[in-house]
């Protein structure tokens, strides 16, 4: 009887060790990938950085239309999850044009501020927060709503309020007032 109980305890401990090892391996993959992205300090703010990118012309146009440029060139610090032009093209047809209309400025602002976290979070800090939260963590955005982050197959993933995922494709573009992480989808707050 004692032997069975001991075997169960040993099996349980081994299962816990394996689960912990699997998570650690996944976390190490993300950290290694993000470190290879090489953090380069620049003399530009997040908006100037995005304005210089041919892959973020739609995001910059949306920031201007929403009136958020002045906010994001401010002192910050900000962590910006920046969808590419290709990410915007995945939205349903006509959605972007509608959002850019002056009467929809508040909705556009709500979506764009959902892509920004107050604070300076590089990928290693995000992964650490995920690890401290046992595999997934939430961040409060400038929008006021939360966005989730987790690691899957060595990739850093964001999940929006609708359950849609956006993968961080390029991380740790450090600017004078924060970090920019480039994502492959537009996240939606509600």
mmCIF file of N, CA and C in Angstrom, residues 7-91:
data_model
loop_
_atom_site.group_PDB
_atom_site.id
_atom_site.type_symbol
_atom_site.label_atom_id
_atom_site.label_comp_id
_atom_site.label_asym_id
_atom_site.label_seq_id
_atom_site.Cartn_x
_atom_site.Cartn_y
_atom_site.Cartn_z
ATOM 1 N N UNK A 7 4.705 5.484 -5.436
ATOM 2 C CA UNK A 7 4.761 5.512 -6.897
ATOM 3 C C UNK A 7 3.892 6.633 -7.456
ATOM 4 N N UNK A 8 2.721 6.823 -6.898
ATOM 5 C CA UNK A 8 1.833 7.897 -7.361
ATOM 6 C C UNK A 8 2.476 9.257 -7.129
ATOM 7 N N UNK A 9 3.074 9.418 -5.991
ATOM 8 C CA UNK A 9 3.725 10.695 -5.680
ATOM 9 C C UNK A 9 4.887 10.938 -6.649
ATOM 10 N N UNK A 10 5.673 9.897 -6.892
ATOM 11 C CA UNK A 10 6.809 10.028 -7.813
ATOM 12 C C UNK A 10 6.305 10.371 -9.215
ATOM 13 N N UNK A 11 5.244 9.688 -9.680
ATOM 14 C CA UNK A 11 4.690 9.967 -11.002
ATOM 15 C C UNK A 11 4.152 11.398 -11.089
ATOM 16 N N UNK A 12 3.500 11.844 -10.028
ATOM 17 C CA UNK A 12 2.975 13.203 -9.990
ATOM 18 C C UNK A 12 4.115 14.220 -10.065
ATOM 19 N N UNK A 13 5.150 14.015 -9.305
ATOM 20 C CA UNK A 13 6.311 14.919 -9.302
ATOM 21 C C UNK A 13 6.975 14.919 -10.682
ATOM 22 N N UNK A 14 7.109 13.749 -11.295
ATOM 23 C CA UNK A 14 7.693 13.677 -12.634
ATOM 24 C C UNK A 14 6.846 14.423 -13.657
ATOM 25 N N UNK A 15 5.529 14.297 -13.552
ATOM 26 C CA UNK A 15 4.627 15.012 -14.465
ATOM 27 C C UNK A 15 4.785 16.517 -14.300
ATOM 28 N N UNK A 16 4.886 16.985 -13.070
ATOM 29 C CA UNK A 16 5.095 18.412 -12.820
ATOM 30 C C UNK A 16 6.424 18.883 -13.394
ATOM 31 N N UNK A 17 7.449 18.084 -13.208
ATOM 32 C CA UNK A 17 8.777 18.436 -13.740
ATOM 33 C C UNK A 17 8.743 18.522 -15.261
ATOM 34 N N UNK A 18 8.069 17.568 -15.906
ATOM 35 C CA UNK A 18 7.985 17.570 -17.362
ATOM 36 C C UNK A 18 7.241 18.796 -17.862
ATOM 37 N N UNK A 19 6.121 19.136 -17.232
ATOM 38 C CA UNK A 19 5.343 20.315 -17.625
ATOM 39 C C UNK A 19 6.176 21.578 -17.457
ATOM 40 N N UNK A 20 6.877 21.673 -16.362
ATOM 41 C CA UNK A 20 7.733 22.838 -16.102
ATOM 42 C C UNK A 20 8.861 22.913 -17.128
ATOM 43 N N UNK A 21 9.469 21.766 -17.452
ATOM 44 C CA UNK A 21 10.549 21.716 -18.431
ATOM 45 C C UNK A 21 10.038 22.157 -19.803
ATOM 46 N N UNK A 22 8.848 21.678 -20.202
ATOM 47 C CA UNK A 22 8.285 22.037 -21.502
ATOM 48 C C UNK A 22 8.054 23.535 -21.606
ATOM 49 N N UNK A 23 7.494 24.126 -20.542
ATOM 50 C CA UNK A 23 7.260 25.565 -20.547
ATOM 51 C C UNK A 23 8.584 26.317 -20.598
ATOM 52 N N UNK A 24 9.567 25.865 -19.833
ATOM 53 C CA UNK A 24 10.874 26.523 -19.811
ATOM 54 C C UNK A 24 11.528 26.479 -21.179
ATOM 55 N N UNK A 25 11.418 25.346 -21.879
ATOM 56 C CA UNK A 25 12.006 25.222 -23.214
ATOM 57 C C UNK A 25 11.342 26.204 -24.178
ATOM 58 N N UNK A 26 10.011 26.302 -24.106
ATOM 59 C CA UNK A 26 9.284 27.220 -24.969
ATOM 60 C C UNK A 26 9.673 28.662 -24.660
ATOM 61 N N UNK A 27 9.799 28.975 -23.380
ATOM 62 C CA UNK A 27 10.191 30.313 -22.945
ATOM 63 C C UNK A 27 11.601 30.630 -23.436
ATOM 64 N N UNK A 28 12.512 29.652 -23.357
ATOM 65 C CA UNK A 28 13.882 29.875 -23.801
ATOM 66 C C UNK A 28 13.931 30.124 -25.305
ATOM 67 N N UNK A 29 13.085 29.436 -26.089
ATOM 68 C CA UNK A 29 13.034 29.650 -27.532
ATOM 69 C C UNK A 29 12.662 31.097 -27.842
ATOM 70 N N UNK A 30 11.628 31.595 -27.156
ATOM 71 C CA UNK A 30 11.181 32.972 -27.381
ATOM 72 C C UNK A 30 12.275 33.948 -26.989
ATOM 73 N N UNK A 31 12.875 33.738 -25.814
ATOM 74 C CA UNK A 31 13.911 34.658 -25.361
ATOM 75 C C UNK A 31 15.080 34.671 -26.342
ATOM 76 N N UNK A 32 15.480 33.497 -26.823
ATOM 77 C CA UNK A 32 16.592 33.417 -27.769
ATOM 78 C C UNK A 32 16.245 34.133 -29.068
ATOM 79 N N UNK A 33 15.016 33.908 -29.565
ATOM 80 C CA UNK A 33 14.581 34.548 -30.808
ATOM 81 C C UNK A 33 14.523 36.058 -30.640
ATOM 82 N N UNK A 34 13.965 36.513 -29.525
ATOM 83 C CA UNK A 34 13.827 37.944 -29.303
ATOM 84 C C UNK A 34 15.191 38.608 -29.117
ATOM 85 N N UNK A 35 16.107 37.917 -28.452
ATOM 86 C CA UNK A 35 17.444 38.486 -28.279
ATOM 87 C C UNK A 35 18.158 38.594 -29.612
ATOM 88 N N UNK A 36 17.887 37.652 -30.527
ATOM 89 C CA UNK A 36 18.532 37.703 -31.829
ATOM 90 C C UNK A 36 17.994 38.854 -32.661
ATOM 91 N N UNK A 37 16.837 39.411 -32.254
ATOM 92 C CA UNK A 37 16.284 40.564 -32.962
ATOM 93 C C UNK A 37 17.139 41.802 -32.707
ATOM 94 N N UNK A 38 17.995 41.743 -31.709
ATOM 95 C CA UNK A 38 18.973 42.762 -31.393
ATOM 96 C C UNK A 38 18.325 44.107 -31.070
ATOM 97 N N UNK A 39 18.409 44.493 -29.843
ATOM 98 C CA UNK A 39 17.889 45.777 -29.406
ATOM 99 C C UNK A 39 18.861 46.859 -29.846
ATOM 100 N N UNK A 40 18.341 47.792 -30.625
ATOM 101 C CA UNK A 40 19.158 48.892 -31.106
ATOM 102 C C UNK A 40 18.527 50.192 -30.628
ATOM 103 N N UNK A 41 19.276 50.953 -29.866
ATOM 104 C CA UNK A 41 18.769 52.230 -29.386
ATOM 105 C C UNK A 41 18.838 53.240 -30.521
ATOM 106 N N UNK A 42 17.804 54.071 -30.602
ATOM 107 C CA UNK A 42 17.765 55.091 -31.637
ATOM 108 C C UNK A 42 17.516 56.449 -31.003
ATOM 109 N N UNK A 43 17.534 57.448 -31.817
ATOM 110 C CA UNK A 43 17.260 58.807 -31.365
ATOM 111 C C UNK A 43 15.878 59.253 -31.802
ATOM 112 N N UNK A 44 15.004 58.297 -32.149
ATOM 113 C CA UNK A 44 13.667 58.656 -32.611
ATOM 114 C C UNK A 44 12.611 58.160 -31.630
ATOM 115 N N UNK A 45 11.462 58.838 -31.646
ATOM 116 C CA UNK A 45 10.329 58.381 -30.848
ATOM 117 C C UNK A 45 9.581 57.310 -31.645
ATOM 118 N N UNK A 46 8.571 56.692 -31.031
ATOM 119 C CA UNK A 46 7.882 55.572 -31.684
ATOM 120 C C UNK A 46 7.177 56.001 -32.970
ATOM 121 N N UNK A 47 6.606 57.201 -33.001
ATOM 122 C CA UNK A 47 5.900 57.650 -34.209
ATOM 123 C C UNK A 47 6.891 57.912 -35.344
ATOM 124 N N UNK A 48 8.010 58.544 -35.037
ATOM 125 C CA UNK A 48 9.019 58.796 -36.069
ATOM 126 C C UNK A 48 9.543 57.477 -36.632
ATOM 127 N N UNK A 49 9.798 56.519 -35.750
ATOM 128 C CA UNK A 49 10.241 55.192 -36.194
ATOM 129 C C UNK A 49 9.226 54.577 -37.158
ATOM 130 N N UNK A 50 7.948 54.595 -36.777
ATOM 131 C CA UNK A 50 6.907 54.012 -37.623
ATOM 132 C C UNK A 50 6.769 54.782 -38.929
ATOM 133 N N UNK A 51 6.938 56.111 -38.877
ATOM 134 C CA UNK A 51 6.835 56.947 -40.084
ATOM 135 C C UNK A 51 7.934 56.626 -41.090
ATOM 136 N N UNK A 52 9.048 56.136 -40.618
ATOM 137 C CA UNK A 52 10.172 55.800 -41.495
ATOM 138 C C UNK A 52 10.067 54.381 -42.060
ATOM 139 N N UNK A 53 9.051 53.645 -41.648
ATOM 140 C CA UNK A 53 8.884 52.260 -42.090
ATOM 141 C C UNK A 53 7.888 52.168 -43.236
ATOM 142 N N UNK A 54 8.311 51.574 -44.353
ATOM 143 C CA UNK A 54 7.400 51.390 -45.489
ATOM 144 C C UNK A 54 6.308 50.367 -45.168
ATOM 145 N N UNK A 55 6.486 49.580 -44.116
ATOM 146 C CA UNK A 55 5.496 48.561 -43.733
ATOM 147 C C UNK A 55 4.446 49.065 -42.753
ATOM 148 N N UNK A 56 4.525 50.345 -42.390
ATOM 149 C CA UNK A 56 3.583 50.881 -41.405
ATOM 150 C C UNK A 56 2.890 52.160 -41.875
ATOM 151 N N UNK A 57 2.779 52.344 -43.184
ATOM 152 C CA UNK A 57 2.157 53.563 -43.700
ATOM 153 C C UNK A 57 0.679 53.663 -43.302
ATOM 154 N N UNK A 58 -0.017 52.546 -43.270
ATOM 155 C CA UNK A 58 -1.442 52.562 -42.894
ATOM 156 C C UNK A 58 -1.575 52.907 -41.412
ATOM 157 N N UNK A 59 -0.740 52.329 -40.572
ATOM 158 C CA UNK A 59 -0.788 52.636 -39.141
ATOM 159 C C UNK A 59 -0.521 54.114 -38.897
ATOM 160 N N UNK A 60 0.468 54.673 -39.562
ATOM 161 C CA UNK A 60 0.791 56.094 -39.387
ATOM 162 C C UNK A 60 -0.370 56.965 -39.864
ATOM 163 N N UNK A 61 -0.981 56.605 -40.990
ATOM 164 C CA UNK A 61 -2.152 57.337 -41.494
ATOM 165 C C UNK A 61 -3.292 57.293 -40.463
ATOM 166 N N UNK A 62 -3.495 56.125 -39.860
ATOM 167 C CA UNK A 62 -4.546 55.970 -38.846
ATOM 168 C C UNK A 62 -4.217 56.777 -37.589
ATOM 169 N N UNK A 63 -2.943 56.787 -37.178
ATOM 170 C CA UNK A 63 -2.547 57.579 -36.010
ATOM 171 C C UNK A 63 -2.807 59.057 -36.243
ATOM 172 N N UNK A 64 -2.509 59.526 -37.442
ATOM 173 C CA UNK A 64 -2.767 60.941 -37.776
ATOM 174 C C UNK A 64 -4.266 61.227 -37.774
ATOM 175 N N UNK A 65 -5.047 60.347 -38.392
ATOM 176 C CA UNK A 65 -6.499 60.544 -38.478
ATOM 177 C C UNK A 65 -7.154 60.541 -37.093
ATOM 178 N N UNK A 66 -6.574 59.782 -36.167
ATOM 179 C CA UNK A 66 -7.155 59.661 -34.821
ATOM 180 C C UNK A 66 -6.686 60.759 -33.871
ATOM 181 N N UNK A 67 -5.664 61.512 -34.276
ATOM 182 C CA UNK A 67 -5.126 62.550 -33.400
ATOM 183 C C UNK A 67 -4.198 62.016 -32.320
ATOM 184 N N UNK A 68 -3.701 60.800 -32.475
ATOM 185 C CA UNK A 68 -2.848 60.185 -31.452
ATOM 186 C C UNK A 68 -1.349 60.449 -31.629
ATOM 187 N N UNK A 69 -0.972 61.105 -32.708
ATOM 188 C CA UNK A 69 0.449 61.351 -32.959
ATOM 189 C C UNK A 69 1.067 62.134 -31.801
ATOM 190 N N UNK A 70 0.401 63.214 -31.375
ATOM 191 C CA UNK A 70 0.960 64.033 -30.289
ATOM 192 C C UNK A 70 1.140 63.229 -29.008
ATOM 193 N N UNK A 71 0.214 62.332 -28.736
ATOM 194 C CA UNK A 71 0.331 61.489 -27.543
ATOM 195 C C UNK A 71 1.561 60.600 -27.639
ATOM 196 N N UNK A 72 1.735 59.939 -28.775
ATOM 197 C CA UNK A 72 2.797 58.939 -28.926
ATOM 198 C C UNK A 72 4.179 59.519 -29.234
ATOM 199 N N UNK A 73 4.256 60.815 -29.483
ATOM 200 C CA UNK A 73 5.585 61.421 -29.575
ATOM 201 C C UNK A 73 5.974 62.016 -28.229
ATOM 202 N N UNK A 74 5.064 61.884 -27.263
ATOM 203 C CA UNK A 74 5.318 62.373 -25.913
ATOM 204 C C UNK A 74 6.360 61.540 -25.194
ATOM 205 N N UNK A 75 6.584 61.900 -23.950
ATOM 206 C CA UNK A 75 7.640 61.283 -23.152
ATOM 207 C C UNK A 75 7.445 59.788 -22.929
ATOM 208 N N UNK A 76 6.196 59.356 -22.771
ATOM 209 C CA UNK A 76 5.959 57.927 -22.522
ATOM 210 C C UNK A 76 6.410 57.519 -21.139
ATOM 211 N N UNK A 77 6.941 56.348 -20.981
ATOM 212 C CA UNK A 77 7.267 55.392 -22.039
ATOM 213 C C UNK A 77 6.038 54.615 -22.509
ATOM 214 N N UNK A 78 6.121 54.166 -23.761
ATOM 215 C CA UNK A 78 5.061 53.391 -24.386
ATOM 216 C C UNK A 78 5.631 52.082 -24.930
ATOM 217 N N UNK A 79 4.803 51.051 -24.903
ATOM 218 C CA UNK A 79 5.105 49.815 -25.615
ATOM 219 C C UNK A 79 4.031 49.704 -26.681
ATOM 220 N N UNK A 80 4.454 49.755 -27.936
ATOM 221 C CA UNK A 80 3.515 49.775 -29.060
ATOM 222 C C UNK A 80 3.596 48.453 -29.811
ATOM 223 N N UNK A 81 2.442 47.824 -29.983
ATOM 224 C CA UNK A 81 2.325 46.631 -30.821
ATOM 225 C C UNK A 81 1.816 47.131 -32.170
ATOM 226 N N UNK A 82 2.716 47.197 -33.147
ATOM 227 C CA UNK A 82 2.463 47.879 -34.412
ATOM 228 C C UNK A 82 2.078 46.917 -35.526
ATOM 229 N N UNK A 83 0.797 46.921 -35.935
ATOM 230 C CA UNK A 83 0.395 46.075 -37.054
ATOM 231 C C UNK A 83 0.971 46.608 -38.376
ATOM 232 N N UNK A 84 1.375 45.704 -39.221
ATOM 233 C CA UNK A 84 1.915 46.060 -40.532
ATOM 234 C C UNK A 84 0.781 46.410 -41.496
ATOM 235 N N UNK A 85 1.156 46.940 -42.660
ATOM 236 C CA UNK A 85 0.167 47.189 -43.709
ATOM 237 C C UNK A 85 -0.565 45.901 -44.062
ATOM 238 N N UNK A 86 0.184 44.795 -44.122
ATOM 239 C CA UNK A 86 -0.414 43.493 -44.434
ATOM 240 C C UNK A 86 -1.435 43.086 -43.366
ATOM 241 N N UNK A 87 -1.139 43.412 -42.103
ATOM 242 C CA UNK A 87 -2.085 43.110 -41.023
ATOM 243 C C UNK A 87 -3.391 43.880 -41.222
ATOM 244 N N UNK A 88 -3.293 45.144 -41.610
ATOM 245 C CA UNK A 88 -4.501 45.939 -41.866
ATOM 246 C C UNK A 88 -5.277 45.384 -43.056
ATOM 247 N N UNK A 89 -4.575 44.826 -44.030
ATOM 248 C CA UNK A 89 -5.260 44.286 -45.214
ATOM 249 C C UNK A 89 -6.094 43.050 -44.879
ATOM 250 N N UNK A 90 -5.853 42.441 -43.717
ATOM 251 C CA UNK A 90 -6.624 41.265 -43.298
ATOM 252 C C UNK A 90 -7.990 41.640 -42.716
ATOM 253 N N UNK A 91 -8.188 42.932 -42.422
ATOM 254 C CA UNK A 91 -9.489 43.363 -41.909
ATOM 255 C C UNK A 91 -10.545 43.156 -42.997
#
